Coordinates of C-alpha atoms in Angstrom, one line a residue:
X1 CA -7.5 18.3 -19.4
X2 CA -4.3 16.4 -20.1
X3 CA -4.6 12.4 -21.1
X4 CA -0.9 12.1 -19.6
X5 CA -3.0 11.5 -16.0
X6 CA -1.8 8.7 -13.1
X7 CA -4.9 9.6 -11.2
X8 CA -8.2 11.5 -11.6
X9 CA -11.6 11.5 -9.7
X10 CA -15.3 12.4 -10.6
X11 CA -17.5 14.4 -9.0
X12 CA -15.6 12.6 -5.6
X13 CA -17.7 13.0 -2.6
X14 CA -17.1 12.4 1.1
X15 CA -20.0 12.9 3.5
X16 CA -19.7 12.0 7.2
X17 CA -23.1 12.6 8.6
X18 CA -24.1 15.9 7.7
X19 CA -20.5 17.2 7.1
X20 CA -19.5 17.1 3.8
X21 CA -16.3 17.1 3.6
X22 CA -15.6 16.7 0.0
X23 CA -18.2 17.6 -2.7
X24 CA -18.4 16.7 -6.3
X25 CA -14.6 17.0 -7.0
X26 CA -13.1 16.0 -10.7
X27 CA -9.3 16.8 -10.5
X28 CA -6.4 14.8 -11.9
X29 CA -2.4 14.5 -11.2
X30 CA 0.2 14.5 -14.4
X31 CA 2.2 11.5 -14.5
X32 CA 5.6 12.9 -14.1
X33 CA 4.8 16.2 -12.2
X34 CA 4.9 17.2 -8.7
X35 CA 1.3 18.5 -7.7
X36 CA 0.5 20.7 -4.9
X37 CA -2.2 20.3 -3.3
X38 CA -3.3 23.5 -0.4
X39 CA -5.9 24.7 1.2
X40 CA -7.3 26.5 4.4
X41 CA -7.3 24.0 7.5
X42 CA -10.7 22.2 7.1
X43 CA -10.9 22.2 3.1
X44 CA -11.2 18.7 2.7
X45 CA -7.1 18.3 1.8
X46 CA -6.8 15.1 4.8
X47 CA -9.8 13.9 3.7
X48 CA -9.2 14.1 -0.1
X49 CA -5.8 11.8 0.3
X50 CA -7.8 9.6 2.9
X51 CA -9.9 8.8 0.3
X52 CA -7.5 8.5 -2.8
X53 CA -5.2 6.1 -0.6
X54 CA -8.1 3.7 0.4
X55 CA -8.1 4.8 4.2
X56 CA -12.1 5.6 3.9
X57 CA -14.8 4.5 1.6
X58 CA -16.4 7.5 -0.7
X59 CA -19.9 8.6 -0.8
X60 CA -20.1 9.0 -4.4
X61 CA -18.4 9.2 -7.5
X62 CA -15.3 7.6 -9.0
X63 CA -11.5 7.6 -8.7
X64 CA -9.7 6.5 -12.2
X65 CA -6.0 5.1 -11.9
X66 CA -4.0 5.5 -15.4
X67 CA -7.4 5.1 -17.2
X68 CA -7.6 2.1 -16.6
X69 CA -9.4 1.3 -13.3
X70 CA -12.8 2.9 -12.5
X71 CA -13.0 2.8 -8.8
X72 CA -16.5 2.8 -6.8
X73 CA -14.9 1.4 -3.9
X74 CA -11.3 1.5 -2.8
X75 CA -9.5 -0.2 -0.1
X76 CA -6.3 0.5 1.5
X77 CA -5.1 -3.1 0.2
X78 CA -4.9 -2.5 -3.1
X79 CA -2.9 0.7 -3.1
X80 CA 0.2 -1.5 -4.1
X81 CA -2.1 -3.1 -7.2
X82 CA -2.3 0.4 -8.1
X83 CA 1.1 1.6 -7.3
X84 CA 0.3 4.1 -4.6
X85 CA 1.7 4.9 -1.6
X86 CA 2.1 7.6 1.1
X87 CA 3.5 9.1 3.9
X88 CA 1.5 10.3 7.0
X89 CA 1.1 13.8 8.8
X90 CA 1.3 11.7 11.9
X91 CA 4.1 9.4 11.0
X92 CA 3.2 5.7 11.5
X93 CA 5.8 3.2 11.8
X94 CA 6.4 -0.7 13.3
X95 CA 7.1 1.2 16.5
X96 CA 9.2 -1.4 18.2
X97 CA 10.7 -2.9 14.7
X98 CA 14.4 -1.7 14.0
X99 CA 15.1 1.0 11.7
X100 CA 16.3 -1.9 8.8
X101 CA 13.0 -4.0 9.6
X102 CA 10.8 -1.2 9.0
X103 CA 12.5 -0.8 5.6
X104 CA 12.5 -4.6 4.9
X105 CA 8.7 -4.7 5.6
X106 CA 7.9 -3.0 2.7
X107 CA 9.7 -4.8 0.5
X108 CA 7.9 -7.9 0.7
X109 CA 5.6 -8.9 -2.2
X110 CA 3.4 -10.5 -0.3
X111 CA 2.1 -8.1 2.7
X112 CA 3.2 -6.4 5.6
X113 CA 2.5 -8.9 7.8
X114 CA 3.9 -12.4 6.2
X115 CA 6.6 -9.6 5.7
X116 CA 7.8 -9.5 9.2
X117 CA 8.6 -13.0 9.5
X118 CA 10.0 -13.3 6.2
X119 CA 13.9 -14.2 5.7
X120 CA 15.4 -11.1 4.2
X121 CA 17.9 -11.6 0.7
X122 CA 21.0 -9.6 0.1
X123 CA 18.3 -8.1 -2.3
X124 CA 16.4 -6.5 0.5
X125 CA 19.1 -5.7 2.0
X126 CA 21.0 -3.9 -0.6
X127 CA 17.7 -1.6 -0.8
X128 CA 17.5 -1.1 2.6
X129 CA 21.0 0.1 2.7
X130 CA 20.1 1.7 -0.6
X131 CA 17.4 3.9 1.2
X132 CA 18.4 4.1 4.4
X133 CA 21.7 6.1 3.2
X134 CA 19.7 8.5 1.2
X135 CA 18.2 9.8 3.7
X136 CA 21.2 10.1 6.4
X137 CA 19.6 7.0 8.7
X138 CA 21.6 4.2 8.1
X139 CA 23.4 4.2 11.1
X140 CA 20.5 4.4 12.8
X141 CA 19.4 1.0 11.2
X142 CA 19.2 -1.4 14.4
X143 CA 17.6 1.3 16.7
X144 CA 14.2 0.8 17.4
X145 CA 11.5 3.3 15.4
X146 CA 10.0 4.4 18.6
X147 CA 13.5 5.8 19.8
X148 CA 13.9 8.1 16.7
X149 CA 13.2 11.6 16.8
X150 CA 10.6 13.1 15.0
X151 CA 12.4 14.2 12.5
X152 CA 14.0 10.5 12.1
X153 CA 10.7 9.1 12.3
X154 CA 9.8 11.2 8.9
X155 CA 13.1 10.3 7.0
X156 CA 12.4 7.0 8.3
X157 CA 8.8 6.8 6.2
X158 CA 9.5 8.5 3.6
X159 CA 13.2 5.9 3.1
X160 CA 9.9 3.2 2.9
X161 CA 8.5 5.3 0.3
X162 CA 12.0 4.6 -1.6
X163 CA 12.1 1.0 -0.8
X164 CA 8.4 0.8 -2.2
X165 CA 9.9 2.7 -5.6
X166 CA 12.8 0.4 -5.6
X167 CA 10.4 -3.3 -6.0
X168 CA 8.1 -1.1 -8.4
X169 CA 4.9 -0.8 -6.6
X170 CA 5.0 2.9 -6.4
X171 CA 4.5 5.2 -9.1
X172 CA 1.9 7.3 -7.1
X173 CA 3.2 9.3 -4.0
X174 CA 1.3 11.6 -1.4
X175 CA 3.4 13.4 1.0
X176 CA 0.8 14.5 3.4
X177 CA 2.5 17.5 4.9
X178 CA 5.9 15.7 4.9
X179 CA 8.2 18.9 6.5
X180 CA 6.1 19.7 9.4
X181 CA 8.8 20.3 12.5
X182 CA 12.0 19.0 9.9
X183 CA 15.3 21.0 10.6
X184 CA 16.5 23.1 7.6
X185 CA 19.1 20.3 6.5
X186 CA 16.4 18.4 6.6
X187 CA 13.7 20.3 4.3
X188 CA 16.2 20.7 1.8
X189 CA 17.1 16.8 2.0
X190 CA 13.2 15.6 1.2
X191 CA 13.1 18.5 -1.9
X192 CA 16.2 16.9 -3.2
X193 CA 14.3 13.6 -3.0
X194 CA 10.4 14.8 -4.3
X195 CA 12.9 16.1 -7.5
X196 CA 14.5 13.1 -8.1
X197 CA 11.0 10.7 -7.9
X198 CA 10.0 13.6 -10.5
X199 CA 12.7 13.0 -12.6
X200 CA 12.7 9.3 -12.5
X201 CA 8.9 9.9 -13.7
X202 CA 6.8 9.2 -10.3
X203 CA 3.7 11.4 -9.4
X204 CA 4.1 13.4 -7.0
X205 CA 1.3 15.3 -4.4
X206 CA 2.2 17.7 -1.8
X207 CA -0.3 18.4 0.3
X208 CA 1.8 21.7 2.0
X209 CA 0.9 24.3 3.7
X210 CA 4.3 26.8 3.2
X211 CA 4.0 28.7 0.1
X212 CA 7.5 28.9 -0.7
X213 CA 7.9 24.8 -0.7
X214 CA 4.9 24.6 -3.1
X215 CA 6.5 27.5 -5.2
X216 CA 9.9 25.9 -5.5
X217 CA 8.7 22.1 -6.2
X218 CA 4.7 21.8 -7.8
X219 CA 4.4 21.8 -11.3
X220 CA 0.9 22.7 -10.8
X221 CA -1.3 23.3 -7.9
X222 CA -5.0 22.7 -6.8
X223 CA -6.6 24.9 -4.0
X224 CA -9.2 23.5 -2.2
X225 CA -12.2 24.9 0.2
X226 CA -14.2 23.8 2.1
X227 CA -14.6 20.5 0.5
X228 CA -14.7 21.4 -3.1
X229 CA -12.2 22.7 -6.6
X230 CA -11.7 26.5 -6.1
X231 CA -8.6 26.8 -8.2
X232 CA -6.4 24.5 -10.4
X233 CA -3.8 25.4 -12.7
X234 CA 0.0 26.8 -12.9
X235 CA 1.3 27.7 -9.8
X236 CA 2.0 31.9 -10.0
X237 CA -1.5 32.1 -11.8
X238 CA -3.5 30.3 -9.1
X239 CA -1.5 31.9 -6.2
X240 CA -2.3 35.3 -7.9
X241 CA -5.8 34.9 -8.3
X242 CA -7.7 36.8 -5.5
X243 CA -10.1 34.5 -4.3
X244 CA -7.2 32.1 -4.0
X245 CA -5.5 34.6 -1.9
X246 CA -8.8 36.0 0.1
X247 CA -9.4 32.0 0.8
X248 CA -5.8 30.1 1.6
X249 CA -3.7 33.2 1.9
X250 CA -5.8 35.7 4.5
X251 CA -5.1 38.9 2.6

């Protein structure tokens, strides 16, 4: 296994009740690489960045941040402590914040919530703009979340993931299925981004279910089932492996 790791587990396990929904897992992501992460629906992929982004407690075993923090417990709190952040399959925004709050949130050093009544510096601001041009929503920046479109609502979360890169409190992203319903211009707009984080030496996990995204941008994949490692490696070796295909790929 390479040292050169932001994040690993061991022997991760999930139970709820009596499904387990991940089981003794011991994976890592590069620091630096883009990392696919697929699966059949119900392999534990959700679940697995659930419990690497503090959303729900583990059952057992231990998640290790840049070898330096062994974690029994995690909470969502101390993602930023860690430098991890995330977008959502079901985005989740300040609904009836503007477009430029949402953004200035994040930037706050001191939580989302002190955040929100916090006055906002031309620093902020000039990250905000920053952000919100990279991903084509600026002028969109005093409409209310909750009046975006779908696909607005994504550019809109992932221009926080920016913002977060910007003050330095995240070195770890998950994109958690980040082009589900995106328009073409759009699909090719968040690859452009996931390359840049890569070259500016962020870690990068794609949990994606279309083969040809994971193709063009993982370094490396890991295929999961049914809660547990079937298949780590470089991408055309683990795609080609035929329990790989008779598992994720239906052929």
């Amino acid at each position: 296994m390479s040292q050169n790791y932001a994040l690993k587990t061991h022997s991760l396990t999930k139970q709820f009740e009596t499904v387990r929904a991940v089981h003794n897992l011991s994976i890592h992501f590069e620091v630096g690489k883009i990392t696919g992460v697929i699966g059949p629906n119900g392999s534990g992929k959700s679940t697995l960045v659930n419990l690497l982004t503090g959303l729900v407690p583990h059952t057992a075993g231990e998640i290790i941040v840049a070898g330096k923090v062994g974690l029994k417990k995690v909470s969502s709190k101390d993602m930023t402590v860690y430098g991890i952040t995330r977008t959502f399959q079901e985005v989740r925004l300040f609904e009836q914040m503007t477009v430029l709050d949402n953004i200035l949130v994040v930037t706050t050093c001191r939580g989302w919530f002190k955040g929100i009544f916090e006055k906002h510096g031309t620093y902020h601001l000039a990250i905000a703009e920053k952000v919100l041009h990279r991903v084509g929503i600026w002028k969109f920046r005093d409409k209310l979340a909750v009046n975006l479109s779908y696909g607005q609502r994504k550019l809109l979360e992932i221009a926080r993931v920016l913002a977060m890169r910007e003050i330095g409190s995240a070195q770890i992203v998950f994109f958690d299925e980040p082009y589900a319903g995106l328009f073409p211009e759009m699909v090719k707009l968040v690859s452009e981004i996931m390359k840049e984080l890569r070259s500016e030496g962020a870690t990068v996990v794609l949990i994606e279910h279309n083969m040809d995204l994971i193709r063009e941008l993982s370094d490396r994949v890991i295929v999961m089932d049914s809660g547990e490692l079937l298949a780590e490696g470089e991408v055309a070796e683990v795609l080609g492996r035929k329990d790989v295909v008779e598992a994720y790929l239906g052929e």
